[in-house]
Amino acid sequence: MCKVTENEIYDGLSSIGNDKSPRVDGYNAYLFKKVWPPVKTEVIDGVKDFFKIGRLYRAINCTAITLVPKTAKPNIMKEYRPIACCTEVMPDIICEAQAVFIPGRKIADNIFLAHELVKDYTSKNLSARCMIKIDLQKAYDSVEWPFVRQMLIELARGLRQGDPISLFLFGITMEYLRRLLNELKEDKRIFSTTSGLQANLGKSCVYFGGVRKEEQENILKHLGENYSQNHFMDRKKLSYAGRTQLVKSVLFGMQAYWAQLFPIPSKVLKTIDAYCRSYMWSGSNSITKKALIAWDRVCLPKSMGGIGIINTKLWNQAAQIKTCWDVAHKEDKIWIRWIRAYYIKGKPLMEIIVPAQASWITRKILESKNKLHLIPGNKTTRSLTNTIYYKLLPEMRPVIWKSLIFKNDARPKASFITWLLLQGRLATTDRLIRWGMTVDTTCSLCQAELETREHLFVECDFAKAIWRRLQKWLKWQQIAEEWNQHIDWAIKNAKGKSQQAQIFKLIYAECICAICMERNNRVFEKKTRSWEAIVREIVYICYVRAGPRVKKFL
């Protein structure tokens, strides 16, 4: 067997994602990457030692487990059951009212229940009640280890300091606060003094229902004042691809969270879509009607010609159907037991009449029962909400050029321009004329023909020179010089999972982008470059963007 080299060891470390789970000591691959110079020698020696003697250093394969006795007085190992504390013990020792960070529970459970509890707070003749929302300052940084150790002793669990389970230790910390609240302790400083956590009064609130003004003032005086806080999001000027990524990862990320909880009104969804559409196409924070492609098409999956942005309306419907399915099939959540006890009362879900006295969110969830047939009976690789979402999408045939867009290592900007090209939506001069604009119709690259999509990227002599040079470099077969034949040739070469197909998709998208950018530079910046310089730039970008397995084919 060949010896393992230092480069192979470092390549193996680099291939591990920064967000992968840490080892039992809490250190993940990201730490070793950041401090590689000082730890390099020890890590390399440890790996080489494994290949030399065939045994893995025991500490590397350690994990955190707890032995739970199966009998009252265990004497042998068979009478113990080894389990992972975070997955099996936590739900037993933490009250079911606490949902965050506990396996099998989610924060939405308490939001549903809170919505049901406060629905009548503004009603007249309501019995006195109040609800307190407490936000903690720097929760993870402030917990005192002596307090955590004491909590673990009281809970009779043998967890160790240093285990990579900080989220679950925080859950144990909050269990102490929950017990204090249940016992109605008068001194609110007990929890802060013992745990090291302080309430963030600027984000904490009190909600009253049926409480007289004098009593409200006394309660607020005892708790202390609290302040409101506004959040702002700065708008940045980005390219189409950059703004698209912002919409996908930030704007819709926040919206998709709320879509999991509440049935969002159609007017609100339309407004959200309008702002996202306007920002994506014009970079404006005000609603405009400028768009190169209809928003409904943009929100389709990539296989259907879209770019995979979530359709907020359909996702919201899918989330409500999933929640209704939970009500029909589960009983392990407080809010589900509440709905079953107060509204369903032992009847089959499909036979009940949606109660008018229920909260708005509960009514909307129960109204989704008529779409439960969309949930498949067998398991799928997707999550249940995702499966329902794809069932709600309109039925459309996949586009023939999807292979050029899927899993392309090209820059996002290059992929986006290629997507616009295949849709026929790039702003070439022939389209600008149809819009009523007065522009020079001559191709800026060859100065000879009318600028159209077909001419600019395939039939222009300047573009042909670039394609021919790339053909010679990569030893491609003859490149078609007529548009329809060219597209058929590109689709054929991009199909499959081979390294050659990956290289082709990468180079094709970067070439389209380079031609488009050269055209724009000549029109707007009055700057020109030779086709040789453009080819060199394409080669450099592709070599940088290509993965390790693909580079050897370049």
Coordinates of C-alpha atoms in Angstrom, one line a residue:
M1 CA 0.0 0.0 0.0
C2 CA 1.3 3.4 -0.9
K3 CA 2.3 5.8 1.9
V4 CA -0.1 8.5 2.9
T5 CA 1.3 11.9 2.1
E6 CA 0.9 15.1 4.0
N7 CA -1.0 16.7 1.1
E8 CA -3.6 13.8 1.2
I9 CA -4.1 14.2 4.9
Y10 CA -4.7 18.0 4.5
D11 CA -7.0 17.4 1.5
G12 CA -9.0 15.0 3.7
L13 CA -9.3 17.6 6.4
S14 CA -10.3 20.3 4.0
S15 CA -13.0 18.2 2.5
I16 CA -14.8 18.1 5.9
G17 CA -17.5 20.7 6.1
N18 CA -17.1 23.5 8.7
D19 CA -20.6 22.8 10.1
K20 CA -20.1 19.1 10.7
S21 CA -20.6 17.8 14.3
P22 CA -17.7 18.2 16.7
R23 CA -16.0 15.4 18.5
V24 CA -16.6 14.6 22.2
D25 CA -14.2 17.4 23.2
G26 CA -16.3 19.9 21.3
Y27 CA -13.7 20.6 18.5
N28 CA -14.7 20.2 14.9
A29 CA -12.8 20.3 11.6
Y30 CA -13.0 24.1 11.4
L31 CA -10.8 24.6 14.4
F32 CA -8.0 22.3 13.0
K33 CA -8.2 24.2 9.7
K34 CA -7.8 27.6 11.4
V35 CA -4.9 26.5 13.6
W36 CA -3.3 24.0 11.2
P37 CA 0.4 25.3 11.4
P38 CA 0.9 24.6 15.1
V39 CA -1.1 21.3 15.2
K40 CA 0.0 20.1 11.8
T41 CA 2.8 17.8 13.0
E42 CA 0.8 16.0 15.6
V43 CA -2.2 15.4 13.4
I44 CA -0.1 14.1 10.5
D45 CA 1.8 11.8 12.9
G46 CA -1.4 10.5 14.3
V47 CA -2.9 9.7 10.9
K48 CA 0.3 8.1 9.6
D49 CA 0.5 6.0 12.8
F50 CA -3.0 4.6 12.1
F51 CA -1.9 3.4 8.7
K52 CA 1.3 2.0 10.1
I53 CA -0.1 -0.1 13.0
G54 CA -3.7 -0.5 11.9
R55 CA -5.2 0.7 15.2
L56 CA -7.1 4.0 15.7
Y57 CA -6.2 6.1 18.7
R58 CA -9.0 5.3 21.2
A59 CA -9.8 8.9 22.2
I60 CA -10.7 9.8 18.5
N61 CA -13.6 7.3 18.5
C62 CA -15.0 8.3 21.9
T63 CA -18.6 9.4 22.3
A64 CA -20.8 10.6 25.2
I65 CA -23.1 7.8 26.5
T66 CA -24.9 7.1 29.8
L67 CA -25.6 3.7 31.3
V68 CA -29.2 3.5 32.3
P69 CA -30.0 0.6 34.7
K70 CA -32.7 -1.9 33.4
T71 CA -33.3 -3.4 36.9
A72 CA -33.6 -1.9 40.4
K73 CA -30.1 -3.3 41.5
P74 CA -28.0 -3.9 38.4
N75 CA -24.9 -6.1 39.0
I76 CA -23.6 -6.9 35.5
M77 CA -23.2 -4.9 32.2
K78 CA -26.1 -6.6 30.6
E79 CA -28.4 -5.0 33.1
Y80 CA -27.5 -1.6 31.8
R81 CA -28.6 0.1 28.6
P82 CA -26.2 2.5 27.0
I83 CA -27.9 5.5 25.4
A84 CA -27.2 9.0 24.2
C85 CA -28.4 11.4 26.8
C86 CA -29.4 14.2 24.3
T87 CA -31.8 12.0 22.4
E88 CA -33.5 9.8 25.0
V89 CA -33.0 11.3 28.4
M90 CA -33.7 15.0 27.7
P91 CA -37.4 14.6 26.9
D92 CA -37.9 12.8 30.2
I93 CA -36.1 15.3 32.5
I94 CA -37.3 18.5 30.8
C95 CA -40.9 19.6 31.2
E96 CA -42.9 19.2 28.0
A97 CA -43.8 22.9 28.2
Q98 CA -40.2 23.6 27.1
A99 CA -39.8 22.9 23.4
V100 CA -36.6 24.5 22.3
F101 CA -33.5 22.3 21.7
I102 CA -35.3 19.2 23.0
P103 CA -35.3 16.3 20.5
G104 CA -38.8 15.6 19.1
R105 CA -40.1 19.1 20.0
K106 CA -40.0 22.4 18.2
I107 CA -40.6 26.0 19.1
A108 CA -43.7 26.1 16.9
D109 CA -45.5 23.9 19.5
N110 CA -45.5 26.6 22.1
I111 CA -46.3 29.3 19.5
F112 CA -49.5 27.4 18.6
L113 CA -50.5 27.0 22.2
A114 CA -49.7 30.7 23.1
H115 CA -51.8 31.9 20.2
E116 CA -54.7 29.8 21.5
L117 CA -54.3 31.1 25.0
V118 CA -54.2 34.8 24.2
K119 CA -57.0 34.9 21.6
D120 CA -59.4 36.4 24.1
Y121 CA -57.1 38.8 25.9
T122 CA -58.9 41.8 24.4
S123 CA -62.4 40.6 25.2
K124 CA -64.5 42.4 27.9
N125 CA -65.5 40.7 31.1
L126 CA -62.4 38.4 31.0
S127 CA -61.0 37.0 34.2
A128 CA -57.7 38.6 35.2
R129 CA -54.6 37.0 33.6
C130 CA -51.2 38.0 32.2
M131 CA -48.4 36.4 30.2
I132 CA -44.7 37.3 30.5
K133 CA -42.2 37.0 27.6
I134 CA -38.6 37.0 29.0
D135 CA -35.6 37.4 26.7
L136 CA -32.2 36.4 28.1
Q137 CA -29.0 38.4 27.5
K138 CA -26.1 36.4 25.9
A139 CA -27.7 33.2 27.1
Y140 CA -24.9 30.8 26.1
D141 CA -22.1 33.0 27.3
S142 CA -23.5 33.7 30.7
V143 CA -24.5 30.3 32.2
E144 CA -22.4 29.5 35.3
W145 CA -20.8 26.0 35.2
P146 CA -21.3 25.4 39.0
F147 CA -25.0 26.0 38.4
V148 CA -25.1 23.5 35.5
R149 CA -23.3 20.9 37.6
Q150 CA -25.7 21.4 40.5
M151 CA -28.7 21.0 38.2
L152 CA -27.2 17.7 36.8
I153 CA -26.7 16.4 40.3
E154 CA -30.3 17.2 41.2
L155 CA -31.5 15.5 38.0
A156 CA -29.3 12.4 38.8
R157 CA -27.7 12.4 35.4
G158 CA -24.0 11.7 34.8
L159 CA -23.2 14.2 32.0
R160 CA -19.6 15.6 31.9
Q161 CA -18.4 19.2 31.4
G162 CA -16.9 19.4 28.0
D163 CA -19.5 17.3 26.2
P164 CA -20.6 19.0 22.9
I165 CA -24.2 19.3 24.1
S166 CA -24.4 23.0 25.0
L167 CA -27.9 23.3 23.7
F168 CA -29.1 20.5 26.0
L169 CA -27.3 21.9 29.0
F170 CA -29.0 25.2 28.3
G171 CA -32.4 23.3 28.3
I172 CA -31.6 22.0 31.7
T173 CA -30.8 25.5 32.9
M174 CA -34.2 26.7 31.7
E175 CA -35.9 23.8 33.5
Y176 CA -34.8 25.4 36.8
L177 CA -36.5 28.7 35.7
R178 CA -39.6 26.8 34.8
R179 CA -39.8 25.2 38.3
L180 CA -39.2 28.5 40.0
L181 CA -42.2 30.0 38.0
N182 CA -44.3 27.0 38.9
E183 CA -43.6 27.6 42.6
L184 CA -44.3 31.3 42.2
K185 CA -41.1 32.4 43.8
E186 CA -41.4 36.1 44.9
D187 CA -37.8 37.1 44.4
K188 CA -37.2 37.3 40.7
R189 CA -33.4 37.6 41.2
I190 CA -33.0 34.0 42.5
F191 CA -32.6 32.6 38.9
S192 CA -30.3 35.4 37.8
T193 CA -28.1 35.1 40.9
T194 CA -27.7 31.3 40.7
S195 CA -27.5 30.8 36.9
G196 CA -25.6 33.9 35.8
L197 CA -28.3 34.8 33.2
Q198 CA -29.9 38.2 33.1
A199 CA -33.2 39.2 31.5
N200 CA -32.9 41.5 28.5
L201 CA -35.6 44.1 29.5
G202 CA -35.4 45.7 26.1
K203 CA -36.9 42.6 24.4
S204 CA -39.1 41.4 27.3
C205 CA -42.8 42.1 27.3
V206 CA -45.9 41.6 29.5
Y207 CA -49.4 40.9 28.1
F208 CA -52.5 41.6 30.2
G209 CA -56.0 40.4 29.9
G210 CA -58.8 41.5 32.2
V211 CA -56.4 43.1 34.6
R212 CA -57.2 46.5 36.2
K213 CA -54.9 49.5 35.4
E214 CA -53.7 49.7 39.1
E215 CA -52.8 46.0 39.2
Q216 CA -51.0 46.4 35.8
E217 CA -48.8 49.2 37.2
N218 CA -48.0 47.2 40.3
I219 CA -46.9 44.2 38.2
L220 CA -44.8 46.3 35.9
K221 CA -43.2 48.1 38.9
H222 CA -42.2 44.7 40.4
L223 CA -40.8 43.4 37.1
G224 CA -39.1 46.5 35.9
E225 CA -39.5 48.6 32.7
N226 CA -39.1 47.2 29.3
Y227 CA -38.3 48.8 26.0
S228 CA -39.1 48.1 22.3
Q229 CA -36.5 47.5 19.7
N230 CA -36.6 47.9 15.9
H231 CA -34.6 45.8 13.4
F232 CA -33.4 47.2 10.1
M233 CA -32.0 45.5 7.1
D234 CA -29.6 47.4 4.9
R235 CA -30.2 47.3 1.1
K236 CA -27.0 46.5 -0.9
K237 CA -26.5 46.8 -4.6
L238 CA -25.8 43.4 -6.0
S239 CA -25.9 41.7 -9.4
Y240 CA -29.0 39.7 -10.4
A241 CA -27.4 36.5 -9.0
G242 CA -26.5 38.2 -5.8
R243 CA -29.9 39.7 -5.2
T244 CA -31.5 36.3 -6.1
Q245 CA -29.3 34.6 -3.4
L246 CA -30.3 37.3 -0.9
V247 CA -34.0 36.7 -1.6
K248 CA -33.6 32.9 -1.4
S249 CA -31.4 32.7 1.7
V250 CA -32.5 35.7 3.8
L251 CA -35.8 37.2 2.9
F252 CA -37.5 33.9 2.2
G253 CA -35.6 32.2 5.0
M254 CA -37.4 34.5 7.5
Q255 CA -40.7 34.3 5.7
A256 CA -40.6 30.5 5.5
Y257 CA -40.2 30.3 9.3
W258 CA -43.4 32.2 9.8
A259 CA -45.1 30.3 7.0
Q260 CA -44.5 27.2 9.2
L261 CA -46.5 28.7 12.0
F262 CA -49.3 31.0 10.7
P263 CA -51.7 30.9 7.7
I264 CA -50.5 34.2 6.1
P265 CA -53.2 36.3 4.4
S266 CA -53.1 36.4 0.6
K267 CA -52.7 40.1 0.6
V268 CA -49.6 39.9 2.8
L269 CA -48.1 37.1 0.6
K270 CA -48.7 39.2 -2.5
T271 CA -46.9 42.1 -0.9
I272 CA -44.0 40.0 0.1
D273 CA -43.7 38.5 -3.4
A274 CA -43.9 42.0 -4.9
Y275 CA -41.1 43.4 -2.8
C276 CA -38.9 40.3 -3.4
R277 CA -39.6 40.5 -7.2
S278 CA -38.8 44.2 -7.3
Y279 CA -35.6 43.8 -5.4
M280 CA -34.4 40.9 -7.5
W281 CA -35.0 42.6 -10.8
S282 CA -34.3 46.2 -10.1
G283 CA -32.5 46.3 -6.7
S284 CA -35.2 48.7 -5.4
N285 CA -36.8 48.6 -2.0
S286 CA -40.0 49.9 -3.6
I287 CA -42.5 47.9 -5.6
T288 CA -42.0 48.1 -9.4
K289 CA -43.4 46.1 -12.3
K290 CA -40.0 45.6 -14.0
A291 CA -39.3 42.0 -14.5
L292 CA -37.5 40.0 -17.2
I293 CA -39.4 36.8 -16.2
A294 CA -42.8 36.3 -14.5
W295 CA -42.5 35.7 -10.8
D296 CA -44.5 32.5 -10.9
R297 CA -42.0 31.0 -13.4
V298 CA -39.1 32.2 -11.3
C299 CA -40.5 30.3 -8.3
L300 CA -40.6 27.0 -10.2
P301 CA -38.0 24.2 -9.6
K302 CA -34.9 24.3 -11.8
S303 CA -36.1 21.3 -13.6
M304 CA -39.2 23.2 -14.8
G305 CA -37.3 26.3 -15.9
G306 CA -37.3 28.3 -12.6
I307 CA -34.5 29.0 -10.2
G308 CA -35.9 27.3 -7.2
I309 CA -37.2 30.2 -5.1
I310 CA -40.0 29.1 -2.8
N311 CA -43.5 29.9 -3.8
T312 CA -44.6 31.4 -0.5
K313 CA -48.3 30.9 -1.0
L314 CA -47.9 27.2 -1.8
W315 CA -45.3 26.6 1.0
N316 CA -47.7 28.2 3.5
Q317 CA -50.5 25.9 2.4
A318 CA -48.1 22.9 2.6
A319 CA -47.1 23.8 6.1
Q320 CA -50.7 24.1 7.3
I321 CA -51.6 20.7 5.8
K322 CA -48.6 19.2 7.6
T323 CA -49.7 20.7 10.9
C324 CA -53.2 19.4 10.3
W325 CA -51.7 16.0 9.7
D326 CA -49.9 16.3 13.1
V327 CA -53.3 17.0 14.8
A328 CA -54.8 13.9 13.2
H329 CA -51.9 11.5 13.9
K330 CA -50.0 12.7 17.0
E331 CA -50.7 13.2 20.6
D332 CA -47.2 14.0 22.0
K333 CA -47.6 17.8 22.0
I334 CA -49.4 20.0 24.5
W335 CA -51.1 22.1 21.9
I336 CA -52.3 19.0 20.0
R337 CA -53.8 17.6 23.2
W338 CA -55.4 21.0 23.8
I339 CA -57.1 21.0 20.4
R340 CA -58.2 17.4 20.7
A341 CA -59.7 18.0 24.2
Y342 CA -61.4 21.3 23.5
Y343 CA -62.5 21.0 19.8
I344 CA -62.2 17.5 18.4
K345 CA -63.5 15.7 21.6
G346 CA -62.8 12.2 20.3
K347 CA -64.5 12.5 16.9
P348 CA -62.8 11.7 13.6
L349 CA -61.0 14.8 12.3
M350 CA -62.8 14.6 8.9
E351 CA -66.2 14.6 10.5
I352 CA -65.9 17.6 12.8
I353 CA -67.2 21.1 12.0
V354 CA -64.5 23.7 12.4
P355 CA -65.4 25.5 15.7
A356 CA -66.1 29.2 15.4
Q357 CA -64.9 29.8 18.9
A358 CA -61.4 28.5 18.1
S359 CA -58.6 31.0 17.4
W360 CA -58.0 32.0 13.8
I361 CA -54.9 30.0 13.4
T362 CA -56.6 26.8 14.8
R363 CA -59.5 27.3 12.4
K364 CA -57.2 27.6 9.4
I365 CA -55.3 24.4 10.5
L366 CA -58.4 22.4 10.8
E367 CA -59.8 23.7 7.5
S368 CA -56.7 22.0 5.8
K369 CA -58.2 18.6 6.6
N370 CA -59.7 18.5 3.1
K371 CA -56.2 18.4 1.5
L372 CA -54.7 15.6 3.7
H373 CA -55.1 13.3 0.6
L374 CA -51.9 15.0 -0.8
I375 CA -49.8 13.3 1.8
P376 CA -48.3 10.0 0.4
G377 CA -48.7 6.8 2.3
N378 CA -45.2 5.6 1.8
K379 CA -42.0 7.4 3.0
T380 CA -40.1 9.7 0.7
T381 CA -36.6 11.2 0.8
R382 CA -38.1 14.6 1.2
S383 CA -39.5 16.1 4.4
L384 CA -43.3 15.9 4.7
T385 CA -43.8 19.6 4.2
N386 CA -41.5 19.5 1.1
T387 CA -43.4 16.5 -0.3
I388 CA -46.8 18.3 0.1
Y389 CA -45.3 21.5 -1.5
Y390 CA -44.2 19.6 -4.6
K391 CA -47.7 18.1 -4.8
L392 CA -49.2 21.6 -4.8
L393 CA -47.0 22.8 -7.6
P394 CA -48.6 23.0 -11.1
E395 CA -47.9 20.0 -13.3
M396 CA -45.3 21.0 -15.9
R397 CA -42.9 19.1 -18.1
P398 CA -39.2 19.5 -17.4
V399 CA -37.4 21.9 -19.7
I400 CA -35.0 20.2 -22.1
W401 CA -32.0 22.4 -21.1
K402 CA -32.2 21.6 -17.3
S403 CA -28.9 19.7 -17.5
L404 CA -27.1 23.0 -18.3
I405 CA -28.2 24.6 -15.1
F406 CA -28.3 21.7 -12.6
K407 CA -25.2 21.3 -10.3
N408 CA -23.1 23.7 -12.3
D409 CA -19.8 24.8 -10.7
A410 CA -19.8 28.1 -12.6
R411 CA -20.1 31.4 -10.7
P412 CA -23.7 32.2 -9.7
K413 CA -23.6 35.2 -12.0
A414 CA -22.6 33.0 -15.0
S415 CA -25.3 30.5 -14.2
F416 CA -27.9 33.2 -13.9
I417 CA -27.0 34.8 -17.3
T418 CA -27.1 31.3 -18.9
W419 CA -30.5 30.8 -17.4
L420 CA -31.7 34.1 -18.9
L421 CA -30.2 33.2 -22.3
L422 CA -32.0 29.9 -22.4
Q423 CA -35.2 31.6 -21.5
G424 CA -34.7 34.2 -24.3
R425 CA -34.9 37.1 -21.8
L426 CA -31.5 38.8 -22.2
A427 CA -31.8 42.4 -23.2
T428 CA -30.3 42.2 -26.7
T429 CA -31.0 45.1 -29.1
D430 CA -33.7 43.3 -31.1
R431 CA -35.7 43.0 -27.9
L432 CA -35.0 46.6 -26.8
I433 CA -36.5 47.8 -30.2
R434 CA -39.6 45.7 -29.6
W435 CA -40.0 47.6 -26.3
G436 CA -40.0 50.9 -28.1
M437 CA -36.4 52.0 -27.3
T438 CA -34.1 53.7 -29.7
V439 CA -30.8 52.0 -29.8
D440 CA -28.0 51.1 -32.2
T441 CA -29.0 47.7 -33.6
T442 CA -25.5 46.7 -34.8
C443 CA -23.7 43.9 -32.9
S444 CA -21.1 45.6 -30.8
L445 CA -18.7 42.6 -31.1
C446 CA -18.5 42.2 -34.9
Q447 CA -20.0 45.5 -36.0
A448 CA -21.7 43.7 -38.9
E449 CA -25.0 42.2 -38.1
L450 CA -28.2 42.9 -36.2
E451 CA -27.7 42.0 -32.5
T452 CA -30.0 39.1 -31.5
R453 CA -29.6 36.3 -29.0
E454 CA -28.7 33.8 -31.8
H455 CA -26.2 36.1 -33.4
L456 CA -24.5 37.4 -30.3
F457 CA -23.7 34.1 -28.7
V458 CA -23.4 31.7 -31.6
E459 CA -23.3 33.2 -35.1
C460 CA -21.1 36.3 -34.5
D461 CA -17.5 35.9 -35.8
F462 CA -16.1 37.2 -32.4
A463 CA -18.1 34.5 -30.5
K464 CA -17.1 31.9 -33.0
A465 CA -13.4 32.6 -32.4
I466 CA -13.9 32.0 -28.7
W467 CA -15.9 28.8 -29.1
R468 CA -13.3 27.5 -31.6
R469 CA -10.4 28.2 -29.2
L470 CA -12.2 26.4 -26.4
Q471 CA -12.9 23.5 -28.7
K472 CA -9.2 23.2 -29.6
W473 CA -8.2 23.3 -25.9
L474 CA -10.7 20.7 -24.7
K475 CA -10.8 18.6 -27.9
W476 CA -14.5 19.0 -28.3
Q477 CA -16.3 17.7 -31.4
Q478 CA -17.3 20.2 -34.1
I479 CA -19.3 23.0 -32.6
A480 CA -22.5 23.8 -34.4
E481 CA -22.7 27.4 -35.7
E482 CA -26.5 27.6 -36.0
W483 CA -28.6 28.4 -32.9
N484 CA -30.9 25.3 -32.7
Q485 CA -28.1 22.9 -33.5
H486 CA -25.8 24.7 -31.0
I487 CA -28.4 24.3 -28.2
D488 CA -28.9 20.6 -29.0
W489 CA -25.1 20.1 -29.0
A490 CA -24.8 21.9 -25.6
I491 CA -27.7 19.9 -24.0
K492 CA -26.2 16.6 -25.2
N493 CA -22.7 17.3 -23.8
A494 CA -24.1 18.6 -20.4
K495 CA -26.1 15.4 -19.7
G496 CA -24.9 12.9 -17.2
K497 CA -22.7 12.9 -14.1
S498 CA -19.3 12.3 -15.7
Q499 CA -16.4 14.6 -15.1
Q500 CA -16.6 15.6 -18.8
A501 CA -20.2 16.7 -18.4
Q502 CA -19.3 18.8 -15.3
I503 CA -16.4 20.5 -17.2
F504 CA -18.6 21.2 -20.1
K505 CA -21.4 22.8 -18.0
L506 CA -18.8 25.0 -16.2
I507 CA -17.0 26.2 -19.3
Y508 CA -20.3 26.7 -21.3
A509 CA -21.8 29.0 -18.6
E510 CA -18.6 30.9 -18.1
C511 CA -18.2 31.4 -21.9
I512 CA -21.8 32.7 -22.2
C513 CA -21.1 35.1 -19.3
A514 CA -17.8 36.3 -20.7
I515 CA -19.5 37.1 -24.1
C516 CA -22.3 38.9 -22.4
M517 CA -20.0 41.0 -20.2
E518 CA -17.8 41.9 -23.1
R519 CA -20.9 43.1 -25.0
N520 CA -22.0 45.2 -22.0
N521 CA -18.5 46.7 -21.5
R522 CA -18.3 47.8 -25.1
V523 CA -21.8 49.3 -25.0
F524 CA -21.7 51.1 -21.6
E525 CA -18.0 51.4 -20.7
K526 CA -16.6 51.8 -24.2
K527 CA -13.9 49.3 -23.3
T528 CA -12.8 46.4 -25.6
R529 CA -10.7 43.3 -25.2
S530 CA -9.5 40.7 -27.7
W531 CA -11.1 37.3 -27.9
E532 CA -7.7 35.8 -26.9
A533 CA -7.8 37.7 -23.6
I534 CA -11.4 36.6 -23.0
V535 CA -10.5 32.9 -23.5
R536 CA -7.6 33.2 -21.1
E537 CA -9.9 34.7 -18.5
I538 CA -12.4 31.8 -19.1
V539 CA -9.7 29.2 -18.7
Y540 CA -8.4 30.8 -15.4
I541 CA -11.9 31.1 -13.9
C542 CA -12.8 27.5 -14.8
Y543 CA -9.6 26.1 -13.3
V544 CA -10.3 28.0 -10.1
R545 CA -13.9 27.0 -9.9
A546 CA -13.5 23.3 -10.9
G547 CA -13.5 20.7 -8.2
P548 CA -10.4 18.5 -7.4
R549 CA -11.7 15.5 -9.4
V550 CA -12.5 17.6 -12.4
K551 CA -9.3 19.7 -12.6
K552 CA -7.2 16.8 -13.9
F553 CA -9.3 16.8 -17.0
L554 CA -8.6 20.5 -17.8

